[in-house]
Each structure stands twice: as structure tokens, then as C-alpha cells.
Amino acid sequence: MTKQNINRREFIKLSAVGVAVIAGARAITQTKASSDAPKGERQWAMVIDQSKCTGCNYCTLACQAHNDVNPDIQWNKVAQDGMVGDQQVFVPRPCMHCEKAPCVEVCPVKASYYRDDGIVMMDYDRCIGCRYCQIACPYDARSFNWEKFTGANPAVPEWGTPEVDRRPRGVPEKCSFCYQTIDRGLSLGLKPGVDPDATPACVNVCPTGARIFGDLNDPESNVSKLLHEKYTYRLRENLGTGPRVYYIPAVADAKREA
């Protein structure tokens, strides 16, 4: 009889799958505990104005171009959500970059982790593909890449050019708030949310200004002012995840800007 060799990565993946559902449920029910996420000088957040969103999917396409995402995968999804008056309402959904992120809590190898600025990151080289994070996420913000992306990216160059490496096969991919653009912009003395060269691609490309980005710790930032002035809500915030994506709900008399 020949002995089948199973390497460490395969063993951990097989072990993880058996308890993934339990771990995911536990992560969501325990999220109301205080977060261990580091709190840096800056805390990035996004506000999405549903009265202005037209469902054009420009954000999805720009994201796919700048992050070199397989066209079969969407890091930024835009879903229809009924009508308000005679206006179709949409729910754009990037990663929520939660303060108490279930994906971080369940990852057995710490491939999901917090940056000091609140961005929830993925170390794709460390990831073992167990999909704990995908199961635990209550926002369906992760997409598992079953196949290696080797072809041309149809969103390039019309919607932008790739700024990060493609991920290896067999990992759950997700939005990163275009951290590479933020970091590069800050190194040049630019201000994310104000200067396009320091701002996430989905915010820059939005033709109606439905997406706003900025620093929650800066009372003069665009997001801080909006959160002070407008009524906002967050998706499934009753779970205690502390999403850093806020929504201004559509109202019947709001006028969209073309």
C-alpha cells in the first residue's frame, strides 16, 4: 500500500472545513464584545449616498481594473433594493472594514488582520483557503477564486490599470479600500478623500459623487461632516461588527445628478 502524503497546508484546510460553519456563527454572535483592532492616528471610512447612486457599476469596473480582479469576481457589488417614490434604489457593497470583523476573529492563521488605520487586510500568501472568513462575513464581501486568473483583464485599460499583484488561486478575495493608493498618496503629502491620487478608485470614478471617503478621526473630513449632518445607517449593525461603510438612505424627493 502506498502512503498518501498530506502537507501542512492541506491538513489545516481539511481540518478547518469541518468546523467552519460553527466558527462563523460563533464569530457573529460574539461580535458585540470590544474589538481588539488597533486604533491608529487615522481611521478610514466611506459614506454612500443612495439618493445619488444610479447603479451604473462604474465602481465595480474601476475596482476590477485597479485591483486586477477576475471579471467573474466582484469586490464591489451593486444590488437593487426596491423603490423610493419613482426612484430605483441601489445598495453598493464594498467590504465593510468592520471594527470588530468576524473574518479576522475566525481566521486560524491570521491571514485576515487589521491595519492601524482600520482597513481589514488579507495576507494572501499566508491564507490556507479554508474559507472561515467567507462563511463568517455577514456581508458576503468575500469571493473565493477557484481558478487562477491568467487571462486579460477586460476592465483594463478603460477603467484603470492594475496597482497590485493578482492573488494566488484558492483564496477569498476582498476590497481593501485601495490601500495602495492611500499609502502612496500619503507618502506624497496628499489627502485621501480630497486628492484623487490618494483616494480609492471606486470613489474617484463615481459620476454622481455617491461615494465619499475620509478619516473618521478628522472632524473636518468629508465623512465626519456628513455623519454629523446627515442621518445614516450601517448594514446589519445590530451584529456589533462596527462597519466603517455608512449609507445615507434615499428619500423620495431627492434629485440624482447625472
Tab-separated table of N, CA, C and O in Angstrom, residues 83-180:
chain	number	residue	atom	x	y	z
A	83	MET	N	-37.893	50.450	-4.492
A	83	MET	CA	-38.153	51.796	-4.986
A	83	MET	C	-38.428	52.743	-3.830
A	83	MET	O	-38.994	52.359	-2.805
A	84	VAL	N	-38.025	53.984	-4.013
A	84	VAL	CA	-38.427	55.075	-3.130
A	84	VAL	C	-39.066	56.124	-4.018
A	84	VAL	O	-38.389	56.774	-4.818
A	85	GLY	N	-40.373	56.258	-3.916
A	85	GLY	CA	-41.091	57.089	-4.874
A	85	GLY	C	-40.974	56.454	-6.244
A	85	GLY	O	-41.225	55.264	-6.424
A	86	ASP	N	-40.532	57.222	-7.233
A	86	ASP	CA	-40.332	56.674	-8.577
A	86	ASP	C	-38.859	56.385	-8.850
A	86	ASP	O	-38.450	56.201	-9.994
A	87	GLN	N	-38.057	56.328	-7.801
A	87	GLN	CA	-36.615	56.147	-7.939
A	87	GLN	C	-36.199	54.740	-7.538
A	87	GLN	O	-36.507	54.259	-6.445
A	88	GLN	N	-35.462	54.064	-8.433
A	88	GLN	CA	-34.873	52.770	-8.096
A	88	GLN	C	-33.699	53.001	-7.144
A	88	GLN	O	-32.832	53.834	-7.391
A	89	VAL	N	-33.688	52.267	-6.050
A	89	VAL	CA	-32.640	52.419	-5.049
A	89	VAL	C	-31.649	51.267	-5.175
A	89	VAL	O	-32.036	50.118	-5.416
A	90	PHE	N	-30.376	51.597	-5.003
A	90	PHE	CA	-29.305	50.608	-5.095
A	90	PHE	C	-28.509	50.564	-3.794
A	90	PHE	O	-28.414	51.569	-3.074
A	91	VAL	N	-27.942	49.399	-3.521
A	91	VAL	CA	-27.061	49.226	-2.361
A	91	VAL	C	-25.687	48.803	-2.858
A	91	VAL	O	-25.449	47.617	-3.119
A	92	PRO	N	-24.765	49.730	-3.020
A	92	PRO	CA	-23.391	49.354	-3.341
A	92	PRO	C	-22.750	48.729	-2.105
A	92	PRO	O	-22.939	49.211	-0.985
A	93	ARG	N	-21.981	47.660	-2.296
A	93	ARG	CA	-21.440	46.963	-1.141
A	93	ARG	C	-19.968	46.577	-1.316
A	93	ARG	O	-19.644	45.529	-1.845
A	94	PRO	N	-19.071	47.443	-0.862
A	94	PRO	CA	-17.674	47.051	-0.752
A	94	PRO	C	-17.487	46.245	0.532
A	94	PRO	O	-18.469	45.937	1.211
A	95	CYS	N	-16.259	45.906	0.867
A	95	CYS	CA	-16.002	45.364	2.203
A	95	CYS	C	-16.352	46.439	3.223
A	95	CYS	O	-16.109	47.627	3.011
A	96	MET	N	-16.943	46.029	4.350
A	96	MET	CA	-17.355	46.983	5.374
A	96	MET	C	-16.201	47.441	6.271
A	96	MET	O	-16.334	48.393	7.019
A	97	HIS	N	-15.066	46.758	6.223
A	97	HIS	CA	-13.911	47.094	7.057
A	97	HIS	C	-14.332	47.310	8.509
A	97	HIS	O	-14.127	48.372	9.110
A	98	CYS	N	-14.933	46.260	9.039
A	98	CYS	CA	-15.553	46.313	10.363
A	98	CYS	C	-14.544	46.556	11.484
A	98	CYS	O	-13.412	46.067	11.448
A	99	GLU	N	-14.983	47.280	12.479
A	99	GLU	CA	-14.167	47.482	13.672
A	99	GLU	C	-13.999	46.173	14.436
A	99	GLU	O	-12.948	45.916	15.024
A	100	LYS	N	-15.032	45.368	14.442
A	100	LYS	CA	-14.998	44.039	15.059
A	100	LYS	C	-15.337	43.040	13.961
A	100	LYS	O	-16.468	42.595	13.825
A	101	ALA	N	-14.361	42.725	13.141
A	101	ALA	CA	-14.589	41.955	11.919
A	101	ALA	C	-14.640	40.452	12.199
A	101	ALA	O	-13.648	39.884	12.661
A	102	PRO	N	-15.766	39.804	11.908
A	102	PRO	CA	-15.839	38.353	12.097
A	102	PRO	C	-14.777	37.598	11.321
A	102	PRO	O	-14.269	36.582	11.779
A	103	CYS	N	-14.419	38.111	10.131
A	103	CYS	CA	-13.410	37.429	9.319
A	103	CYS	C	-12.067	37.364	10.022
A	103	CYS	O	-11.337	36.368	9.918
A	104	VAL	N	-11.720	38.420	10.736
A	104	VAL	CA	-10.458	38.442	11.474
A	104	VAL	C	-10.534	37.501	12.674
A	104	VAL	O	-9.576	36.783	12.987
A	105	GLU	N	-11.688	37.500	13.328
A	105	GLU	CA	-11.842	36.706	14.539
A	105	GLU	C	-11.702	35.210	14.271
A	105	GLU	O	-11.204	34.466	15.119
A	106	VAL	N	-12.163	34.744	13.088
A	106	VAL	CA	-12.183	33.297	12.855
A	106	VAL	C	-10.959	32.768	12.119
A	106	VAL	O	-10.749	31.557	12.085
A	107	CYS	N	-10.171	33.642	11.513
A	107	CYS	CA	-9.063	33.162	10.686
A	107	CYS	C	-8.054	32.388	11.532
A	107	CYS	O	-7.457	32.937	12.462
A	108	PRO	N	-7.825	31.094	11.227
A	108	PRO	CA	-6.944	30.278	12.070
A	108	PRO	C	-5.460	30.564	11.872
A	108	PRO	O	-4.636	30.128	12.680
A	109	VAL	N	-5.106	31.282	10.805
A	109	VAL	CA	-3.690	31.535	10.548
A	109	VAL	C	-3.366	33.030	10.504
A	109	VAL	O	-2.279	33.426	10.081
A	110	LYS	N	-4.330	33.864	10.914
A	110	LYS	CA	-4.137	35.323	10.964
A	110	LYS	C	-3.858	35.923	9.590
A	110	LYS	O	-3.141	36.928	9.471
A	111	ALA	N	-4.449	35.320	8.550
A	111	ALA	CA	-4.316	35.903	7.214
A	111	ALA	C	-5.198	37.132	7.062
A	111	ALA	O	-4.902	38.024	6.271
A	112	SER	N	-6.304	37.176	7.794
A	112	SER	CA	-7.146	38.376	7.862
A	112	SER	C	-6.707	39.169	9.075
A	112	SER	O	-6.595	38.613	10.174
A	113	TYR	N	-6.454	40.446	8.890
A	113	TYR	CA	-5.932	41.234	10.010
A	113	TYR	C	-6.298	42.705	9.841
A	113	TYR	O	-6.700	43.146	8.760
A	114	TYR	N	-6.175	43.457	10.929
A	114	TYR	CA	-6.463	44.888	10.933
A	114	TYR	C	-5.185	45.694	10.702
A	114	TYR	O	-4.135	45.380	11.255
A	115	ARG	N	-5.309	46.735	9.918
A	115	ARG	CA	-4.274	47.756	9.892
A	115	ARG	C	-4.586	48.783	10.971
A	115	ARG	O	-5.719	48.876	11.450
A	116	ASP	N	-3.590	49.563	11.346
A	116	ASP	CA	-3.805	50.588	12.366
A	116	ASP	C	-4.847	51.614	11.949
A	116	ASP	O	-5.473	52.244	12.799
A	117	ASP	N	-5.035	51.782	10.640
A	117	ASP	CA	-5.974	52.792	10.147
A	117	ASP	C	-7.376	52.238	9.932
A	117	ASP	O	-8.224	52.898	9.349
A	118	GLY	N	-7.624	51.003	10.410
A	118	GLY	CA	-8.963	50.434	10.349
A	118	GLY	C	-9.249	49.576	9.132
A	118	GLY	O	-10.290	48.913	9.082
A	119	ILE	N	-8.373	49.566	8.142
A	119	ILE	CA	-8.594	48.735	6.967
A	119	ILE	C	-8.388	47.266	7.334
A	119	ILE	O	-7.396	46.914	7.966
A	120	VAL	N	-9.345	46.429	6.950
A	120	VAL	CA	-9.224	44.989	7.169
A	120	VAL	C	-8.527	44.392	5.955
A	120	VAL	O	-9.023	44.476	4.838
A	121	MET	N	-7.369	43.798	6.185
A	121	MET	CA	-6.495	43.341	5.111
A	121	MET	C	-6.465	41.820	5.016
A	121	MET	O	-6.891	41.105	5.917
A	122	MET	N	-5.934	41.356	3.893
A	122	MET	CA	-5.685	39.933	3.672
A	122	MET	C	-4.218	39.715	3.317
A	122	MET	O	-3.671	40.400	2.449
A	123	ASP	N	-3.593	38.760	4.002
A	123	ASP	CA	-2.261	38.292	3.621
A	123	ASP	C	-2.496	37.042	2.777
A	123	ASP	O	-2.683	35.944	3.308
A	124	TYR	N	-2.509	37.215	1.461
A	124	TYR	CA	-2.870	36.112	0.578
A	124	TYR	C	-1.825	35.004	0.570
A	124	TYR	O	-2.142	33.849	0.258
A	125	ASP	N	-0.580	35.311	0.900
A	125	ASP	CA	0.450	34.276	0.968
A	125	ASP	C	0.273	33.398	2.204
A	125	ASP	O	0.619	32.218	2.192
A	126	ARG	N	-0.267	33.966	3.254
A	126	ARG	CA	-0.486	33.213	4.490
A	126	ARG	C	-1.787	32.397	4.431
A	126	ARG	O	-1.914	31.363	5.093
A	127	CYS	N	-2.756	32.874	3.641
A	127	CYS	CA	-4.080	32.254	3.586
A	127	CYS	C	-3.992	30.790	3.167
A	127	CYS	O	-3.257	30.436	2.234
A	128	ILE	N	-4.763	29.927	3.845
A	128	ILE	CA	-4.791	28.497	3.524
A	128	ILE	C	-6.058	28.102	2.776
A	128	ILE	O	-6.298	26.931	2.508
A	129	GLY	N	-6.904	29.067	2.484
A	129	GLY	CA	-8.097	28.786	1.688
A	129	GLY	C	-9.193	28.033	2.400
A	129	GLY	O	-10.042	27.411	1.755
A	130	CYS	N	-9.244	28.103	3.725
A	130	CYS	CA	-10.262	27.349	4.475
A	130	CYS	C	-11.649	27.963	4.350
A	130	CYS	O	-12.652	27.314	4.620
A	131	ARG	N	-11.706	29.249	4.008
A	131	ARG	CA	-12.954	29.998	3.823
A	131	ARG	C	-13.728	30.250	5.115
A	131	ARG	O	-14.920	30.539	5.090
A	132	TYR	N	-13.062	30.141	6.250
A	132	TYR	CA	-13.680	30.577	7.504
A	132	TYR	C	-14.210	31.997	7.359
A	132	TYR	O	-15.332	32.319	7.743
A	133	CYS	N	-13.357	32.880	6.820
A	133	CYS	CA	-13.693	34.296	6.726
A	133	CYS	C	-14.913	34.513	5.844
A	133	CYS	O	-15.776	35.341	6.155
A	134	GLN	N	-14.993	33.792	4.763
A	134	GLN	CA	-16.110	33.939	3.832
A	134	GLN	C	-17.419	33.525	4.481
A	134	GLN	O	-18.465	34.157	4.278
A	135	ILE	N	-17.374	32.465	5.273
A	135	ILE	CA	-18.570	31.993	5.972
A	135	ILE	C	-18.970	32.961	7.083
A	135	ILE	O	-20.144	33.247	7.291
A	136	ALA	N	-17.978	33.499	7.782
A	136	ALA	CA	-18.260	34.357	8.929
A	136	ALA	C	-18.753	35.739	8.530
A	136	ALA	O	-19.492	36.384	9.284
A	137	CYS	N	-18.371	36.209	7.341
A	137	CYS	CA	-18.731	37.569	6.932
A	137	CYS	C	-20.241	37.682	6.713
A	137	CYS	O	-20.799	36.983	5.862
A	138	PRO	N	-20.922	38.561	7.434
A	138	PRO	CA	-22.373	38.709	7.249
A	138	PRO	C	-22.746	39.604	6.073
A	138	PRO	O	-23.929	39.883	5.853
A	139	TYR	N	-21.748	40.064	5.314
A	139	TYR	CA	-21.997	40.999	4.206
A	139	TYR	C	-21.690	40.396	2.835
A	139	TYR	O	-21.770	41.103	1.831
A	140	ASP	N	-21.329	39.136	2.781
A	140	ASP	CA	-20.993	38.483	1.513
A	140	ASP	C	-19.941	39.298	0.754
A	140	ASP	O	-20.028	39.487	-0.464
A	141	ALA	N	-18.942	39.782	1.485
A	141	ALA	CA	-17.956	40.692	0.903
A	141	ALA	C	-16.708	39.987	0.391
A	141	ALA	O	-15.779	40.649	-0.072
A	142	ARG	N	-16.684	38.671	0.485
A	142	ARG	CA	-15.509	37.924	0.013
A	142	ARG	C	-15.905	36.957	-1.097
A	142	ARG	O	-16.983	36.383	-1.064
A	143	SER	N	-15.001	36.810	-2.054
A	143	SER	CA	-15.232	35.914	-3.189
A	143	SER	C	-14.062	34.943	-3.304
A	143	SER	O	-12.900	35.370	-3.373
A	144	PHE	N	-14.369	33.665	-3.336
A	144	PHE	CA	-13.328	32.642	-3.422
A	144	PHE	C	-12.939	32.432	-4.882
A	144	PHE	O	-13.793	32.235	-5.741
A	145	ASN	N	-11.651	32.494	-5.162
A	145	ASN	CA	-11.199	32.317	-6.544
A	145	ASN	C	-10.805	30.852	-6.782
A	145	ASN	O	-9.716	30.428	-6.466
A	146	TRP	N	-11.703	30.118	-7.350
A	146	TRP	CA	-11.493	28.691	-7.589
A	146	TRP	C	-10.437	28.447	-8.666
A	146	TRP	O	-9.803	27.387	-8.679
A	147	GLU	N	-10.265	29.388	-9.557
A	147	GLU	CA	-9.307	29.230	-10.646
A	147	GLU	C	-8.305	30.382	-10.632
A	147	GLU	O	-8.626	31.499	-10.245
A	148	LYS	N	-7.092	30.103	-11.077
A	148	LYS	CA	-6.075	31.141	-11.184
A	148	LYS	C	-6.438	32.071	-12.343
A	148	LYS	O	-6.797	31.614	-13.434
A	149	PHE	N	-6.377	33.358	-12.106
A	149	PHE	CA	-6.704	34.357	-13.110
A	149	PHE	C	-5.461	34.600	-13.968
A	149	PHE	O	-4.485	35.214	-13.516
A	150	THR	N	-5.491	34.128	-15.192
A	150	THR	CA	-4.321	34.245	-16.074
A	150	THR	C	-4.601	35.042	-17.336
A	150	THR	O	-3.672	35.422	-18.040
A	151	GLY	N	-5.842	35.285	-17.649
A	151	GLY	CA	-6.184	35.964	-18.894
A	151	GLY	C	-6.080	37.473	-18.798
A	151	GLY	O	-5.655	38.040	-17.786
A	152	ALA	N	-6.488	38.114	-19.895
A	152	ALA	CA	-6.504	39.576	-19.928
A	152	ALA	C	-7.647	40.099	-19.062
A	152	ALA	O	-8.678	39.441	-18.906
A	153	ASN	N	-7.450	41.264	-18.496
A	153	ASN	CA	-8.479	41.899	-17.680
A	153	ASN	C	-9.290	42.831	-18.590
A	153	ASN	O	-8.773	43.847	-19.055
A	154	PRO	N	-10.562	42.517	-18.841
A	154	PRO	CA	-11.355	43.331	-19.773
A	154	PRO	C	-11.624	44.749	-19.278
A	154	PRO	O	-12.031	45.609	-20.070
A	155	ALA	N	-11.410	45.013	-17.994
A	155	ALA	CA	-11.620	46.362	-17.468
A	155	ALA	C	-10.411	47.260	-17.690
A	155	ALA	O	-10.486	48.473	-17.463
A	156	VAL	N	-9.306	46.674	-18.129
A	156	VAL	CA	-8.065	47.417	-18.374
A	156	VAL	C	-7.903	47.609	-19.883
A	156	VAL	O	-8.089	46.676	-20.659
A	157	PRO	N	-7.527	48.798	-20.350
A	157	PRO	CA	-7.174	49.996	-19.588
A	157	PRO	C	-8.313	51.007	-19.431
A	157	PRO	O	-8.106	52.065	-18.853
A	158	GLU	N	-9.506	50.699	-19.969
A	158	GLU	CA	-10.578	51.697	-19.978
A	158	GLU	C	-10.899	52.222	-18.587
A	158	GLU	O	-11.159	53.418	-18.402
A	159	TRP	N	-10.877	51.330	-17.577
A	159	TRP	CA	-11.288	51.722	-16.235
A	159	TRP	C	-10.116	51.875	-15.269
A	159	TRP	O	-10.321	52.087	-14.075
A	160	GLY	N	-8.908	51.771	-15.784
A	160	GLY	CA	-7.735	51.937	-14.941
A	160	GLY	C	-6.702	50.867	-15.232
A	160	GLY	O	-6.905	49.982	-16.071
A	161	THR	N	-5.579	50.952	-14.535
A	161	THR	CA	-4.511	49.977	-14.695
A	161	THR	C	-4.211	49.316	-13.361
A	161	THR	O	-4.345	49.936	-12.307
A	162	PRO	N	-3.793	48.038	-13.366
A	162	PRO	CA	-3.551	47.301	-12.119
A	162	PRO	C	-2.465	47.944	-11.262
A	162	PRO	O	-1.430	48.384	-11.767
A	163	GLU	N	-2.727	47.966	-9.951
A	163	GLU	CA	-1.790	48.548	-8.999
A	163	GLU	C	-1.298	47.531	-7.973
A	163	GLU	O	-0.424	47.844	-7.163
A	164	VAL	N	-1.872	46.334	-7.998
A	164	VAL	CA	-1.464	45.280	-7.064
A	164	VAL	C	-1.318	43.971	-7.832
A	164	VAL	O	-1.834	43.815	-8.949
A	165	ASP	N	-0.616	43.013	-7.240
A	165	ASP	CA	-0.430	41.712	-7.869
A	165	ASP	C	-1.723	40.898	-7.812
A	165	ASP	O	-2.547	41.061	-6.906
A	166	ARG	N	-1.883	40.020	-8.778
A	166	ARG	CA	-3.009	39.091	-8.736
A	166	ARG	C	-2.828	38.099	-7.594
A	166	ARG	O	-1.704	37.733	-7.247
A	167	ARG	N	-3.945	37.677	-7.034
A	167	ARG	CA	-3.905	36.766	-5.916
A	167	ARG	C	-3.664	35.335	-6.396
A	167	ARG	O	-4.043	34.969	-7.506
A	168	PRO	N	-3.054	34.486	-5.550
A	168	PRO	CA	-2.909	33.079	-5.922
A	168	PRO	C	-4.263	32.380	-5.928
A	168	PRO	O	-5.224	32.855	-5.308
A	169	ARG	N	-4.349	31.282	-6.627
A	169	ARG	CA	-5.594	30.508	-6.667
A	169	ARG	C	-5.908	29.945	-5.280
A	169	ARG	O	-5.038	29.595	-4.508
A	170	GLY	N	-7.220	29.884	-4.978
A	170	GLY	CA	-7.651	29.219	-3.764
A	170	GLY	C	-7.682	30.088	-2.520
A	170	GLY	O	-7.487	29.593	-1.410
A	171	VAL	N	-7.966	31.389	-2.707
A	171	VAL	CA	-8.071	32.286	-1.547
A	171	VAL	C	-9.323	33.155	-1.706
A	171	VAL	O	-9.767	33.433	-2.814
A	172	PRO	N	-9.912	33.602	-0.588
A	172	PRO	CA	-11.059	34.515	-0.656
A	172	PRO	C	-10.567	35.959	-0.849
A	172	PRO	O	-9.839	36.479	-0.009
A	173	GLU	N	-10.959	36.580	-1.940
A	173	GLU	CA	-10.526	37.939	-2.245
A	173	GLU	C	-11.520	38.963	-1.720
A	173	GLU	O	-12.701	38.666	-1.559
A	174	LYS	N	-11.038	40.195	-1.499
A	174	LYS	CA	-11.924	41.224	-0.959
A	174	LYS	C	-11.389	42.623	-1.230
A	174	LYS	O	-10.198	42.818	-1.470
A	175	CYS	N	-12.291	43.581	-1.137
A	175	CYS	CA	-11.955	45.001	-1.210
A	175	CYS	C	-10.992	45.386	-0.088
A	175	CYS	O	-11.121	44.935	1.050
A	176	SER	N	-10.045	46.267	-0.430
A	176	SER	CA	-9.069	46.734	0.562
A	176	SER	C	-9.073	48.250	0.696
A	176	SER	O	-8.100	48.823	1.203
A	177	PHE	N	-10.157	48.910	0.267
A	177	PHE	CA	-10.219	50.379	0.254
A	177	PHE	C	-9.076	50.955	-0.587
A	177	PHE	O	-8.669	52.093	-0.360
A	178	CYS	N	-8.551	50.189	-1.527
A	178	CYS	CA	-7.407	50.630	-2.344
A	178	CYS	C	-6.292	51.176	-1.452
A	178	CYS	O	-5.813	52.306	-1.646
A	179	TYR	N	-5.883	50.351	-0.498
A	179	TYR	CA	-4.869	50.773	0.476
A	179	TYR	C	-3.597	51.263	-0.219
A	179	TYR	O	-2.912	52.171	0.276
A	180	GLN	N	-3.272	50.662	-1.378
A	180	GLN	CA	-2.047	51.041	-2.082
A	180	GLN	C	-2.113	52.490	-2.554
A	180	GLN	O	-1.109	53.208	-2.531
